[in-house]
mmCIF file of C-alpha atoms in Angstrom:
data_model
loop_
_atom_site.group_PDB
_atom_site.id
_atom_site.type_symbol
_atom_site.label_atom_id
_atom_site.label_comp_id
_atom_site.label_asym_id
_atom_site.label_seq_id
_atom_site.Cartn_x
_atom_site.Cartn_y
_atom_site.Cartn_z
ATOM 1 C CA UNK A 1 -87.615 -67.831 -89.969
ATOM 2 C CA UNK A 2 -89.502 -64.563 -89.301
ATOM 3 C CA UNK A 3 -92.572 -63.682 -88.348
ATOM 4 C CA UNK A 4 -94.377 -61.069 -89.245
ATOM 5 C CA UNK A 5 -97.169 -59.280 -87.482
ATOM 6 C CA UNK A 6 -99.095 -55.854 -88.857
ATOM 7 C CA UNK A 7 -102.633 -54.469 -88.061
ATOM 8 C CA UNK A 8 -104.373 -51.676 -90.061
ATOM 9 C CA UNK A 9 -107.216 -49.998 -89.554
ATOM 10 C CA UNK A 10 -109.197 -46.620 -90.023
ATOM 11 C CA UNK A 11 -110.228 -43.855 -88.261
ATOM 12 C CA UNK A 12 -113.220 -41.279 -88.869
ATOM 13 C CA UNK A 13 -114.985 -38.093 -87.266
ATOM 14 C CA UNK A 14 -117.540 -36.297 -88.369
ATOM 15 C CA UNK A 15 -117.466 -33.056 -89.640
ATOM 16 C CA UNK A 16 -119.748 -30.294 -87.986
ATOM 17 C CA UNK A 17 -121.057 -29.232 -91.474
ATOM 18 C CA UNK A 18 -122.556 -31.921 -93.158
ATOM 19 C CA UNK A 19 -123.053 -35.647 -92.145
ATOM 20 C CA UNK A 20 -121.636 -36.591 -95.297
ATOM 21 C CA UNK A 21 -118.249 -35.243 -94.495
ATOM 22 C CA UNK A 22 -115.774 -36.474 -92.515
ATOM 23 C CA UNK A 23 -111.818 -36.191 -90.950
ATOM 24 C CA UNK A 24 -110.313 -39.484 -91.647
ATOM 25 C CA UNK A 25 -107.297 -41.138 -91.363
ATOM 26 C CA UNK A 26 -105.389 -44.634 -91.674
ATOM 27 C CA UNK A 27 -102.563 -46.447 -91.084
ATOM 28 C CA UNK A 28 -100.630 -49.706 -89.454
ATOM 29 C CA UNK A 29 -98.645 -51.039 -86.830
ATOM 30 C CA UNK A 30 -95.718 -53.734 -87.664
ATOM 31 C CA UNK A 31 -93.955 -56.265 -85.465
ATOM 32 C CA UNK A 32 -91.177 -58.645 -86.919
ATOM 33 C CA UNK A 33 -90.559 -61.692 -84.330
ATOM 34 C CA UNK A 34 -87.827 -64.056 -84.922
ATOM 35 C CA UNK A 35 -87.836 -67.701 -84.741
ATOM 36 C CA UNK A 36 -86.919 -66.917 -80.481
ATOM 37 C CA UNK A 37 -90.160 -64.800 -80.614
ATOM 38 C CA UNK A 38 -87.633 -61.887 -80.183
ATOM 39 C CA UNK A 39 -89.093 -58.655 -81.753
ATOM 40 C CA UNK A 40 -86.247 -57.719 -84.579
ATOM 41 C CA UNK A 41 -88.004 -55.047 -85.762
ATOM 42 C CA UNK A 42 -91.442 -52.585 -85.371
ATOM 43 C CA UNK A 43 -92.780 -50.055 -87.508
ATOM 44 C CA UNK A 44 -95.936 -47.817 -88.137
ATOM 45 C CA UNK A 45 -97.467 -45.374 -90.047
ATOM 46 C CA UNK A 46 -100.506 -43.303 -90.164
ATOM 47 C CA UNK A 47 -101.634 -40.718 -93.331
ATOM 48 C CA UNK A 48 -104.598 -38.127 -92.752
ATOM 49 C CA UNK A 49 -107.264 -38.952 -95.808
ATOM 50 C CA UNK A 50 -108.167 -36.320 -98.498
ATOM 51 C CA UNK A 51 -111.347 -34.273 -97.921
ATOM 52 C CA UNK A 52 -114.371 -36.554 -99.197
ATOM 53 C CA UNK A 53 -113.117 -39.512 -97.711
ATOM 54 C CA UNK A 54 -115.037 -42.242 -95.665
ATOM 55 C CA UNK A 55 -114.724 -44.590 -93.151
ATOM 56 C CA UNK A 56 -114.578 -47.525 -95.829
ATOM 57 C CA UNK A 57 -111.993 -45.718 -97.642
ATOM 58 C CA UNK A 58 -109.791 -45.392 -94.202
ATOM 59 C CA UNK A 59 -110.217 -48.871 -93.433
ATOM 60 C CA UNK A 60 -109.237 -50.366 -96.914
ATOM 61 C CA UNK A 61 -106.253 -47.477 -97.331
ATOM 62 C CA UNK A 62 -104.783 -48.750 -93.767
ATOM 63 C CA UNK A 63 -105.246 -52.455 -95.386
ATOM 64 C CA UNK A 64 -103.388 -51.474 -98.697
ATOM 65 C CA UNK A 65 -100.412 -49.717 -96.667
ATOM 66 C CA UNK A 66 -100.237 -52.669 -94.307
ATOM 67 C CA UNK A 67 -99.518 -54.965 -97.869
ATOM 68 C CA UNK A 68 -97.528 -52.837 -99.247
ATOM 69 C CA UNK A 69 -95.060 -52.370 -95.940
ATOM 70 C CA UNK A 70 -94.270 -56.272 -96.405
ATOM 71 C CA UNK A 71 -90.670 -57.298 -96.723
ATOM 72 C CA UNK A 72 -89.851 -53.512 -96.948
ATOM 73 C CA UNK A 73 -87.818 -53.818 -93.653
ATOM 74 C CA UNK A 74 -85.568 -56.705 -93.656
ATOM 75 C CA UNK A 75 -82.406 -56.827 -95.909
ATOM 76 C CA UNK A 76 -82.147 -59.870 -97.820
ATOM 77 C CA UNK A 77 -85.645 -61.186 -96.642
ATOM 78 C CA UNK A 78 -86.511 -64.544 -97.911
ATOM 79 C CA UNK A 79 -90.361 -64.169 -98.469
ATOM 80 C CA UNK A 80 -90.098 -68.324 -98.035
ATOM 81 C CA UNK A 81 -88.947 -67.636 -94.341
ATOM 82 C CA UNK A 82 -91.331 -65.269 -93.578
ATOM 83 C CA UNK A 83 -94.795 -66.200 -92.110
ATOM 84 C CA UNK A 84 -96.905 -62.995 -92.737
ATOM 85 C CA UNK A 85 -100.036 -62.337 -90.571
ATOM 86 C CA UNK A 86 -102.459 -59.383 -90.947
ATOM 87 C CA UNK A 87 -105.189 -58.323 -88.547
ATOM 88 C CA UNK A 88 -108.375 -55.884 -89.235
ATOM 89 C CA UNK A 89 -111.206 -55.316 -87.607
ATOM 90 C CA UNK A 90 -113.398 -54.362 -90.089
ATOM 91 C CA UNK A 91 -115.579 -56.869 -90.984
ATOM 92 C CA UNK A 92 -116.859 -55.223 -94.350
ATOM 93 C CA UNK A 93 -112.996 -54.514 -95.674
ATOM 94 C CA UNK A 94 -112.078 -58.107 -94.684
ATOM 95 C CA UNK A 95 -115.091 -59.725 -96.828
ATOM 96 C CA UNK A 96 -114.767 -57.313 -99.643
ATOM 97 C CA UNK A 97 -111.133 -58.315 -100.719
ATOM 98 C CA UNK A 98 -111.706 -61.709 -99.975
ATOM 99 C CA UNK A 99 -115.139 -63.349 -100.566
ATOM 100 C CA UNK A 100 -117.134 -61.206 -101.725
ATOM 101 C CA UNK A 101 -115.087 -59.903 -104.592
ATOM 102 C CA UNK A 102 -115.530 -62.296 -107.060
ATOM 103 C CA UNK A 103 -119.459 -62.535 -106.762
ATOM 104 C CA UNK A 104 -118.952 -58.537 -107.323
ATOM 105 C CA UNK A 105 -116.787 -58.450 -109.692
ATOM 106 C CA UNK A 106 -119.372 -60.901 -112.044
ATOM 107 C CA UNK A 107 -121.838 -58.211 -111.361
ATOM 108 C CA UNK A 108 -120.094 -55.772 -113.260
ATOM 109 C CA UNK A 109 -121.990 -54.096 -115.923
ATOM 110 C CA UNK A 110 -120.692 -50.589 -117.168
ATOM 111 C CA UNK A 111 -117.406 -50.050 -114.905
ATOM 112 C CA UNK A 112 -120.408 -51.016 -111.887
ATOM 113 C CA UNK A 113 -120.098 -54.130 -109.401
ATOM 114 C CA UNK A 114 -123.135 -54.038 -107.741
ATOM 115 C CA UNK A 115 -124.356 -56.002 -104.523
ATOM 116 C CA UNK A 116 -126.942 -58.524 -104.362
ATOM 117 C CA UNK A 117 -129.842 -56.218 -103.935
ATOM 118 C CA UNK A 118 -128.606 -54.568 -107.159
ATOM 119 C CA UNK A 119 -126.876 -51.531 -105.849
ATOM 120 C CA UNK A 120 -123.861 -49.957 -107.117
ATOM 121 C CA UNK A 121 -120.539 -50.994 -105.150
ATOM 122 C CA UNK A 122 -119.261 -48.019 -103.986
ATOM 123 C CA UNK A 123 -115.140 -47.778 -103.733
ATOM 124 C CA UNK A 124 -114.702 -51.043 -106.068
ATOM 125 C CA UNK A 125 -111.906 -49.526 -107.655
ATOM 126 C CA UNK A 126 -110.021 -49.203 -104.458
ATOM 127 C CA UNK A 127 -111.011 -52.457 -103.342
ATOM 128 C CA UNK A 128 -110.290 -54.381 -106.094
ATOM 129 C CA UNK A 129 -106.604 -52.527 -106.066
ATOM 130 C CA UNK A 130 -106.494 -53.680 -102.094
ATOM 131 C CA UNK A 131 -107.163 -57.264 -103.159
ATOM 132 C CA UNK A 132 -105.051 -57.726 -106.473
ATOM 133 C CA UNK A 133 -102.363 -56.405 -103.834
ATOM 134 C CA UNK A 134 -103.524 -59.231 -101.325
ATOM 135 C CA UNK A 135 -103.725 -61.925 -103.872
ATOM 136 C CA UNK A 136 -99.983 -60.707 -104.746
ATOM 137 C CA UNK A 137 -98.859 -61.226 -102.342
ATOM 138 C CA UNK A 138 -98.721 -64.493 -102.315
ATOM 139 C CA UNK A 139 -99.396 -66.650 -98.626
ATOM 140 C CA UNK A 140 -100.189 -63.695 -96.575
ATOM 141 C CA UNK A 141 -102.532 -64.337 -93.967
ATOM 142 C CA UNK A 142 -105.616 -62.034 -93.397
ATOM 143 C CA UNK A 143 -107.663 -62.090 -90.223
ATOM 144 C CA UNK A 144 -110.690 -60.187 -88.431
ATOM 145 C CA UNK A 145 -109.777 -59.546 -85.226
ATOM 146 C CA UNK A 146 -112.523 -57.975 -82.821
ATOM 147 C CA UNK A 147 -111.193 -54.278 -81.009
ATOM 148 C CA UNK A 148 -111.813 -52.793 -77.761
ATOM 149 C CA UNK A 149 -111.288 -56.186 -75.954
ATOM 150 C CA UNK A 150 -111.530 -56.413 -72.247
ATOM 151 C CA UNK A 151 -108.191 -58.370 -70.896
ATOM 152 C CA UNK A 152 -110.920 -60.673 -68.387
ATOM 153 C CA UNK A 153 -112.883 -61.590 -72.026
ATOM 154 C CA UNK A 154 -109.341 -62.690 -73.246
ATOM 155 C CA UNK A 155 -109.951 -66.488 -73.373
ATOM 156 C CA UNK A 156 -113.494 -65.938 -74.597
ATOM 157 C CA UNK A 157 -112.079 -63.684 -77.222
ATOM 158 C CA UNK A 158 -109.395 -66.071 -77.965
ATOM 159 C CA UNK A 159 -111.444 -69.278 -79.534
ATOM 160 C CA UNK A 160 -114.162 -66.913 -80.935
ATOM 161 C CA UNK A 161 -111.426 -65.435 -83.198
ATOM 162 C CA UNK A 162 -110.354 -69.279 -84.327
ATOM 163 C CA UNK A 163 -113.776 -69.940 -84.818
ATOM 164 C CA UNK A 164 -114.761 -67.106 -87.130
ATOM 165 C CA UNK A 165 -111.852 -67.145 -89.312
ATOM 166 C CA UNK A 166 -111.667 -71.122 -89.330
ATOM 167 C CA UNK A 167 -108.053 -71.343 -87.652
ATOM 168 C CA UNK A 168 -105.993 -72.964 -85.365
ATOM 169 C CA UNK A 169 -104.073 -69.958 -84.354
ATOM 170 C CA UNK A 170 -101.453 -70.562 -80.606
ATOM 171 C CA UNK A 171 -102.718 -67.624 -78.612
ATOM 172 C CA UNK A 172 -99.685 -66.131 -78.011
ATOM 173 C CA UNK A 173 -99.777 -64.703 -81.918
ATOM 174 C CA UNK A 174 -103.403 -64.193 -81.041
ATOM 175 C CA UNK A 175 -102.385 -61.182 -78.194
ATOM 176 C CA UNK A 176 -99.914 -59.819 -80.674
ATOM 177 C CA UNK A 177 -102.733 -59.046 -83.204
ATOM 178 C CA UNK A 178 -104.889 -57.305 -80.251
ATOM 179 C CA UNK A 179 -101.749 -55.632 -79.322
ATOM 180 C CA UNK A 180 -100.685 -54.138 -82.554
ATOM 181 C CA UNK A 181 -104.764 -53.506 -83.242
ATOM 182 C CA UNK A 182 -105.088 -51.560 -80.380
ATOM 183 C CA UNK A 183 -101.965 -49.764 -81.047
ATOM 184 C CA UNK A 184 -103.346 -48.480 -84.259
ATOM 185 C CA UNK A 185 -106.983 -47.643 -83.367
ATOM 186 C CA UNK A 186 -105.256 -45.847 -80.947
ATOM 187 C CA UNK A 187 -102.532 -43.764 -83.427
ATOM 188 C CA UNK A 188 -105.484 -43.179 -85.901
ATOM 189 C CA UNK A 189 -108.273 -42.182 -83.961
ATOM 190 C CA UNK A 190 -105.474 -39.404 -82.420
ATOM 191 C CA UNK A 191 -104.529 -38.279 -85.664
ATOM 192 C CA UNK A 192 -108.254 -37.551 -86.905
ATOM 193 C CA UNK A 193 -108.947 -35.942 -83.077
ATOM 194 C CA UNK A 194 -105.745 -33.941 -84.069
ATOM 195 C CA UNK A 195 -107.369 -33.171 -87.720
ATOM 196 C CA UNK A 196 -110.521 -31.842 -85.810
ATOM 197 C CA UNK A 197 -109.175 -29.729 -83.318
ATOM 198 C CA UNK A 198 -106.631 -28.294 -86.286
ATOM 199 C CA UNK A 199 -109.691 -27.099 -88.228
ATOM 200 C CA UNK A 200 -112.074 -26.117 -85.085
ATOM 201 C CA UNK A 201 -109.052 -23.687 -84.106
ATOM 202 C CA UNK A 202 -108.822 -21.950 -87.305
ATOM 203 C CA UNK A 203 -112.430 -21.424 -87.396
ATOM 204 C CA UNK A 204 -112.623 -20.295 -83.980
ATOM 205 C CA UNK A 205 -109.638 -17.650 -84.572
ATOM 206 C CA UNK A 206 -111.000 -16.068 -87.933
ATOM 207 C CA UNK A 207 -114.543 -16.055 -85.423
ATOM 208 C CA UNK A 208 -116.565 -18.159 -87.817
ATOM 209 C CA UNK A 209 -118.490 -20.439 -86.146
ATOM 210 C CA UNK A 210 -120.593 -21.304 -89.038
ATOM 211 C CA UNK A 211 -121.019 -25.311 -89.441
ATOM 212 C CA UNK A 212 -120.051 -26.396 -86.208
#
């Protein structure tokens, strides 16, 4: 029996230029415990986002990588015998692949899903990608797990996660998901800092300040 662990998230910083622009990125963190709760296995990865791209679009990207890493890293893996458990901390990527999709996706007139109040969905064709992938992939768990935690708010922490996704969750696994989601708000939000300071040095050598 395996268990297996993976966070995702997205990262984004403003551009100088325009508020409408932004350096993004996304990605996940893995663990693979075995039935000893002996880590067999841990993995990550983290892709800077095309030009255009938004927060949104990091977060559900980083969701769609972390489904798409599962059962890529054990030989022979017997998806029967292996207990799979994401974690995201976006609340908005968590309710668009799961309940709010289908009251969306009856909205849709034209190509458009649109929202209660009658505005267009944006990125529905990337979420509804992220949760045929989900739905795939069949008996994966998906959980909202709050970031940013302070170790003494822990315990308090602990049953308010149960209690907003409706589970009964030992909180051992609990501190593996805040683990592995700080570990990859962590390798994101470096890799768009790293984006940033890549484009504010070329700027700054070729003297054009413009923008920033």
């Amino acid at each position: 029996m395996f268990y297996t662990f993976i966070a995702s998230d997205g990262s984004a910083v403003r551009k100088g230029d325009s508020s409408k622009n932004w350096y993004c990125s996304a990605g996940y963190a893995k663990k693979i415990l075995d039935d000893k709760g002996e880590v067999v296995l841990e993995d990550s990865k983290v892709v800077e986002m095309p030009d255009g791209s938004t927060i949104n679009q990091a977060e559900l990207t980083g969701l769609e990588m972390a489904i798409d890493s599962i059962g890529t890293l054990l030989e022979g893996d017997n998806r029967k015998d292996n207990t799979v458990i994401i974690a995201i901390d976006s609340k908005y990527t968590q309710k668009s692949v799961t309940s709010w999709f289908d009251g969306w996706k009856r909205t849709m007139k034209d190509g458009v899903a649109h929202t209660r109040n009658g505005t267009d969905v944006k990125n529905f064709d990337l979420i509804t990608k992220v949760h045929d992938k989900l739905v795939a992939a069949k008996g994966v768990q998906l959980y909202r797990v709050n970031s940013h935690i302070d170790p003494a708010d822990y315990h308090f922490a602990y049953h308010e996660f149960c209690a907003e996704n409706r589970v009964d969750m030992p909180e051992s696994a609990w501190l593996i998901m805040v683990g592995l989601n700080d570990t990859i708000d962590k390798m994101v939000t470096s890799t768009t800092d790293k984006m940033r300071q890549t484009d504010f040095k070329k700027i700054t050598e070729g003297g054009n300040f413009h923008g920033l």
